CSV table of C-alpha atoms in Angstrom, one decimal:
chain,number,residue,atom,x,y,z
A,1,UNK,CA,24.7,-7.2,-5.3
A,2,UNK,CA,26.5,-9.4,-3.2
A,3,UNK,CA,27.0,-7.3,-0.1
A,4,UNK,CA,30.9,-6.2,-0.6
A,5,UNK,CA,32.9,-6.8,2.7
A,6,UNK,CA,32.8,-4.0,3.9
A,7,UNK,CA,29.4,-4.3,4.9
A,8,UNK,CA,30.2,-7.6,6.2
A,9,UNK,CA,32.8,-6.6,8.5
A,10,UNK,CA,30.7,-3.5,9.2
A,11,UNK,CA,27.5,-6.1,11.0
A,12,UNK,CA,30.4,-8.0,12.3
A,13,UNK,CA,30.3,-11.1,9.5
A,14,UNK,CA,33.3,-10.4,8.0
A,15,UNK,CA,34.3,-14.2,7.8
A,16,UNK,CA,30.9,-15.1,6.5
A,17,UNK,CA,30.1,-16.5,2.9
A,18,UNK,CA,26.9,-14.6,1.9
A,19,UNK,CA,24.1,-17.4,0.3
A,20,UNK,CA,21.0,-15.9,-1.2
A,21,UNK,CA,17.8,-16.4,0.1
A,22,UNK,CA,15.9,-14.8,-2.6
A,23,UNK,CA,15.0,-11.6,-1.2
A,24,UNK,CA,17.8,-10.6,0.8
A,25,UNK,CA,22.0,-12.1,1.4
A,26,UNK,CA,22.5,-14.6,4.5
A,27,UNK,CA,25.7,-14.3,6.7
A,28,UNK,CA,26.0,-15.9,9.7
A,29,UNK,CA,23.5,-14.9,11.4
A,30,UNK,CA,22.1,-11.8,9.8
A,31,UNK,CA,19.9,-11.2,6.9
A,32,UNK,CA,21.2,-7.9,4.8
A,33,UNK,CA,20.0,-6.1,1.8
A,34,UNK,CA,20.1,-2.9,0.3
A,35,UNK,CA,18.4,0.0,1.6
A,36,UNK,CA,15.3,1.3,-0.4
A,37,UNK,CA,14.8,4.7,0.9
A,38,UNK,CA,17.0,5.2,3.7
A,39,UNK,CA,14.0,7.7,6.3
A,40,UNK,CA,11.8,4.3,5.7
A,41,UNK,CA,14.6,1.9,6.8
A,42,UNK,CA,15.6,4.4,10.0
A,43,UNK,CA,12.2,4.4,10.9
A,44,UNK,CA,11.0,0.9,10.9
A,45,UNK,CA,14.2,0.0,12.2
A,46,UNK,CA,13.8,2.3,15.3
A,47,UNK,CA,10.2,1.0,15.7
A,48,UNK,CA,11.2,-2.8,15.5
A,49,UNK,CA,14.1,-2.4,17.3
A,50,UNK,CA,11.4,-1.4,20.0
A,51,UNK,CA,8.8,-3.4,19.6
A,52,UNK,CA,7.6,-5.8,22.6
A,53,UNK,CA,7.7,-9.5,22.0
A,54,UNK,CA,4.2,-10.6,21.3
A,55,UNK,CA,2.5,-14.7,21.4
A,56,UNK,CA,0.9,-13.6,18.7
A,57,UNK,CA,4.1,-12.8,15.7
A,58,UNK,CA,7.7,-12.8,15.6
A,59,UNK,CA,10.1,-10.1,14.1
A,60,UNK,CA,13.7,-10.1,11.8
A,61,UNK,CA,15.2,-7.6,15.1
A,62,UNK,CA,16.7,-4.9,12.6
A,63,UNK,CA,21.2,-4.8,14.2
A,64,UNK,CA,22.7,-1.8,14.6
A,65,UNK,CA,25.8,-1.1,12.7
A,66,UNK,CA,29.1,-0.7,15.0
A,67,UNK,CA,28.5,3.5,15.3
A,68,UNK,CA,24.5,2.9,16.1
A,69,UNK,CA,23.0,3.8,12.5
A,70,UNK,CA,20.6,1.1,11.1
A,71,UNK,CA,22.9,0.5,7.9
A,72,UNK,CA,26.3,0.3,6.3
A,73,UNK,CA,27.2,1.4,3.2
A,74,UNK,CA,24.2,1.0,2.3
A,75,UNK,CA,23.0,-1.4,3.4
A,76,UNK,CA,20.7,-2.7,6.0
A,77,UNK,CA,20.9,-6.0,8.3
A,78,UNK,CA,18.0,-8.2,10.7
A,79,UNK,CA,18.1,-11.1,12.7
A,80,UNK,CA,17.6,-13.8,10.8
A,81,UNK,CA,14.0,-15.7,11.6
A,82,UNK,CA,13.0,-19.2,11.5
A,83,UNK,CA,10.3,-20.7,8.8
A,84,UNK,CA,9.6,-20.5,5.1
A,85,UNK,CA,6.5,-18.3,3.6
A,86,UNK,CA,3.8,-20.7,2.9
A,87,UNK,CA,1.5,-19.7,0.2
A,88,UNK,CA,-1.2,-22.1,0.7
A,89,UNK,CA,-1.9,-20.7,4.4
A,90,UNK,CA,-3.1,-17.3,3.7
A,91,UNK,CA,-6.5,-17.1,6.7
A,92,UNK,CA,-2.7,-17.4,9.0
A,93,UNK,CA,-0.8,-14.8,6.5
A,94,UNK,CA,-3.6,-12.3,7.2
A,95,UNK,CA,-4.0,-13.3,11.3
A,96,UNK,CA,-0.3,-12.8,11.9
A,97,UNK,CA,-1.0,-9.7,9.9
A,98,UNK,CA,-4.2,-8.4,12.2
A,99,UNK,CA,-2.2,-9.6,15.5
A,100,UNK,CA,1.1,-7.6,13.8
A,101,UNK,CA,-1.2,-4.2,13.1
A,102,UNK,CA,-2.8,-4.8,16.9
A,103,UNK,CA,0.4,-3.8,17.7
A,104,UNK,CA,1.8,-1.6,15.9
A,105,UNK,CA,-1.6,1.2,15.9
A,106,UNK,CA,-0.4,3.4,18.4
A,107,UNK,CA,2.3,4.7,16.2
A,108,UNK,CA,2.1,8.1,14.6
A,109,UNK,CA,2.3,8.6,11.0
A,110,UNK,CA,5.5,8.5,9.3
A,111,UNK,CA,6.8,11.8,7.5
A,112,UNK,CA,8.7,9.9,5.1
A,113,UNK,CA,5.6,8.9,3.3
A,114,UNK,CA,5.2,12.3,1.9
A,115,UNK,CA,8.9,12.1,0.3
A,116,UNK,CA,8.4,8.4,-0.8
A,117,UNK,CA,8.3,8.1,-4.6
A,118,UNK,CA,8.5,4.8,-6.4
A,119,UNK,CA,6.0,2.6,-8.1
A,120,UNK,CA,4.2,1.4,-4.8
A,121,UNK,CA,4.0,4.1,-3.6
A,122,UNK,CA,1.9,5.7,-6.7
A,123,UNK,CA,-0.1,2.7,-7.1
A,124,UNK,CA,-1.1,3.1,-3.3
A,125,UNK,CA,-2.0,6.9,-3.8
A,126,UNK,CA,-3.9,6.5,-7.1
A,127,UNK,CA,-6.0,3.7,-5.4
A,128,UNK,CA,-7.2,6.5,-2.9
A,129,UNK,CA,-7.7,9.3,-5.2
A,130,UNK,CA,-4.8,11.4,-4.0
A,131,UNK,CA,-3.7,11.9,-7.1
A,132,UNK,CA,-5.3,11.5,-11.1
A,133,UNK,CA,-5.2,7.9,-12.5
A,134,UNK,CA,-3.3,7.5,-15.8
A,135,UNK,CA,-1.8,3.9,-17.5
A,136,UNK,CA,-1.9,1.8,-20.3
A,137,UNK,CA,-4.5,0.6,-22.3
A,138,UNK,CA,-4.4,-2.6,-21.1
A,139,UNK,CA,-4.3,-0.8,-17.3
A,140,UNK,CA,-7.4,1.6,-18.1
A,141,UNK,CA,-9.2,-1.6,-19.0
A,142,UNK,CA,-8.6,-3.5,-16.3
A,143,UNK,CA,-9.3,-0.4,-13.8
A,144,UNK,CA,-12.5,0.5,-15.1
A,145,UNK,CA,-14.9,-2.0,-13.4
A,146,UNK,CA,-12.8,-1.1,-10.2
A,147,UNK,CA,-13.3,2.8,-10.3
A,148,UNK,CA,-17.2,2.5,-11.3
A,149,UNK,CA,-17.3,0.5,-8.2
A,150,UNK,CA,-15.2,2.3,-6.0
A,151,UNK,CA,-17.2,5.0,-3.5
A,152,UNK,CA,-15.8,6.9,-0.7
A,153,UNK,CA,-14.7,5.2,2.7
A,154,UNK,CA,-14.2,6.8,6.1
A,155,UNK,CA,-11.9,4.6,7.8
A,156,UNK,CA,-9.9,5.4,10.7
A,157,UNK,CA,-6.0,5.0,9.4
A,158,UNK,CA,-2.7,3.5,10.9
A,159,UNK,CA,0.5,2.3,10.1
A,160,UNK,CA,-0.1,-1.3,8.4
A,161,UNK,CA,2.2,-4.1,6.2
A,162,UNK,CA,1.3,-3.4,2.5
A,163,UNK,CA,2.8,-6.7,1.2
A,164,UNK,CA,1.8,-9.4,4.0
A,165,UNK,CA,2.3,-12.9,1.0
A,166,UNK,CA,5.3,-14.5,1.2
A,167,UNK,CA,6.3,-11.9,4.0
A,168,UNK,CA,5.1,-14.1,6.6
A,169,UNK,CA,6.9,-17.0,8.1
A,170,UNK,CA,5.9,-20.1,9.3
A,171,UNK,CA,7.9,-22.7,11.3
A,172,UNK,CA,6.8,-25.4,13.6
A,173,UNK,CA,5.9,-25.2,16.8
A,174,UNK,CA,6.4,-21.3,16.6
A,175,UNK,CA,4.3,-18.0,16.0
A,176,UNK,CA,4.5,-16.9,12.3
A,177,UNK,CA,7.2,-14.0,11.7
A,178,UNK,CA,6.7,-10.7,10.0
A,179,UNK,CA,9.6,-9.9,7.9
A,180,UNK,CA,10.2,-7.3,5.2
A,181,UNK,CA,7.7,-4.4,6.4
A,182,UNK,CA,6.7,-2.0,3.6
A,183,UNK,CA,4.9,0.8,6.0
A,184,UNK,CA,1.3,2.8,4.9
A,185,UNK,CA,-0.6,4.4,6.6
A,186,UNK,CA,-4.1,2.6,5.5
A,187,UNK,CA,-6.7,1.2,7.1
A,188,UNK,CA,-6.2,-2.3,8.5
A,189,UNK,CA,-8.9,-4.1,6.5
A,190,UNK,CA,-6.7,-2.7,2.8
A,191,UNK,CA,-4.0,-4.3,4.1
A,192,UNK,CA,-5.7,-7.2,4.3
A,193,UNK,CA,-7.3,-6.7,1.4
A,194,UNK,CA,-4.1,-6.5,-0.8
A,195,UNK,CA,-3.5,-9.9,1.4
A,196,UNK,CA,-6.1,-11.6,-0.1
A,197,UNK,CA,-6.2,-9.9,-3.6
A,198,UNK,CA,-2.5,-11.1,-4.0
A,199,UNK,CA,-3.9,-14.8,-2.7
A,200,UNK,CA,-6.6,-14.4,-5.3
A,201,UNK,CA,-4.2,-13.1,-8.7
A,202,UNK,CA,-1.0,-15.1,-7.8
A,203,UNK,CA,-1.5,-17.8,-5.3
A,204,UNK,CA,-4.8,-19.4,-6.6
A,205,UNK,CA,-6.8,-18.9,-3.6
A,206,UNK,CA,-10.6,-19.4,-4.2
A,207,UNK,CA,-12.9,-16.4,-3.6
A,208,UNK,CA,-14.3,-18.0,-0.8
A,209,UNK,CA,-11.0,-16.4,0.8
A,210,UNK,CA,-12.5,-13.3,0.3
A,211,UNK,CA,-15.7,-14.0,2.1
A,212,UNK,CA,-14.2,-15.4,5.2
A,213,UNK,CA,-13.3,-11.9,5.4
A,214,UNK,CA,-15.9,-10.4,5.0
A,215,UNK,CA,-16.9,-9.2,7.9
A,216,UNK,CA,-13.9,-6.4,8.2
A,217,UNK,CA,-15.1,-2.6,7.1
A,218,UNK,CA,-15.5,-1.7,3.8
A,219,UNK,CA,-14.5,-4.7,2.7
A,220,UNK,CA,-15.3,-4.6,-0.6
A,221,UNK,CA,-13.5,-0.8,-1.3
A,222,UNK,CA,-10.9,-2.4,0.3
A,223,UNK,CA,-10.9,-4.8,-2.5
A,224,UNK,CA,-11.6,-2.4,-4.6
A,225,UNK,CA,-8.4,-0.1,-3.6
A,226,UNK,CA,-6.4,-3.4,-3.4
A,227,UNK,CA,-6.8,-4.6,-6.8
A,228,UNK,CA,-6.1,-0.9,-7.9
A,229,UNK,CA,-3.4,-0.1,-6.4
A,230,UNK,CA,-2.2,-3.8,-7.5
A,231,UNK,CA,-2.8,-3.1,-11.3
A,232,UNK,CA,-1.1,0.3,-11.2
A,233,UNK,CA,1.7,-0.6,-9.4
A,234,UNK,CA,2.6,-3.1,-12.2
A,235,UNK,CA,1.9,-0.8,-14.8
A,236,UNK,CA,4.1,1.6,-13.8
A,237,UNK,CA,7.1,-0.9,-13.0
A,238,UNK,CA,6.7,-2.8,-15.7
A,239,UNK,CA,4.7,-0.7,-18.8
A,240,UNK,CA,2.4,-1.5,-21.3
A,241,UNK,CA,4.9,-4.5,-21.9
A,242,UNK,CA,4.0,-6.0,-18.8
A,243,UNK,CA,0.1,-6.8,-19.4
A,244,UNK,CA,0.9,-10.0,-20.9
A,245,UNK,CA,-2.3,-12.8,-22.4
A,246,UNK,CA,-1.2,-14.4,-18.8
A,247,UNK,CA,-1.5,-11.1,-16.5
A,248,UNK,CA,-4.6,-10.3,-17.6
A,249,UNK,CA,-6.0,-13.4,-16.9
A,250,UNK,CA,-5.0,-13.7,-13.4
A,251,UNK,CA,-7.0,-9.9,-12.7
A,252,UNK,CA,-9.8,-10.7,-14.6
A,253,UNK,CA,-11.3,-12.8,-11.7
A,254,UNK,CA,-10.0,-11.1,-9.1
A,255,UNK,CA,-11.8,-7.9,-10.0
A,256,UNK,CA,-14.7,-9.5,-10.4
A,257,UNK,CA,-14.9,-10.5,-7.1
A,258,UNK,CA,-14.3,-7.3,-5.3
A,259,UNK,CA,-17.0,-5.5,-7.5
A,260,UNK,CA,-19.3,-8.2,-6.4
A,261,UNK,CA,-18.2,-6.9,-2.8
A,262,UNK,CA,-18.4,-3.6,-3.6
A,263,UNK,CA,-21.9,-4.2,-4.6
A,264,UNK,CA,-23.1,-5.6,-1.8
A,265,UNK,CA,-21.7,-2.8,0.2
């Protein structure tokens, strides 16, 4: 859905022609997209607007509407940042994520997390045993080794970015830019494990990527939970029909890696 004229005018780019970027619409110097969950959007905008500059990462700063709010007719806007995602640079993605997590470690747990209800939040809760596990036969088959390998952990939680791959942009001569922040309250090593799991499943990463980050706390258990999260989310969003042969084949090697690291710990 293209941003309506009223939204463009509300954010001061009424004379611009929107261009689809693949995850948002570019209009002038802004990126616009529909608000998924208003409480999260407001909280995230307030945090990102106040976060100090860092030499280690850049941010897509949110833009206020003329009335001082963070949205116009259900749309939010941020400043465009230079760069493109590069799925070959997963170690750099993880380092940018670590710097970003250090910068937001002081934040209190946002109350909206108790209200958010979508496939991703459900998958997250299942991974951490906060709601029961249910799923299609194909999903349950994939999940079996992960659930058997899952053990209790005792790690401090903080706000983290739950979808780093594809949301870290690289530009020559500039620090990486962290964009499109889905907020979770989990250990930072879990967020890193989600990035590694995604890289193993979708971006052609070798198991050596997981080994390079195995110094992170409870690494095997974080990989186990990361894959449970992704598998359950996919199952809720796509249903049984979403488990094509390719989908199953991409997950199985990553599951083997996670279970192996969980066994070592």
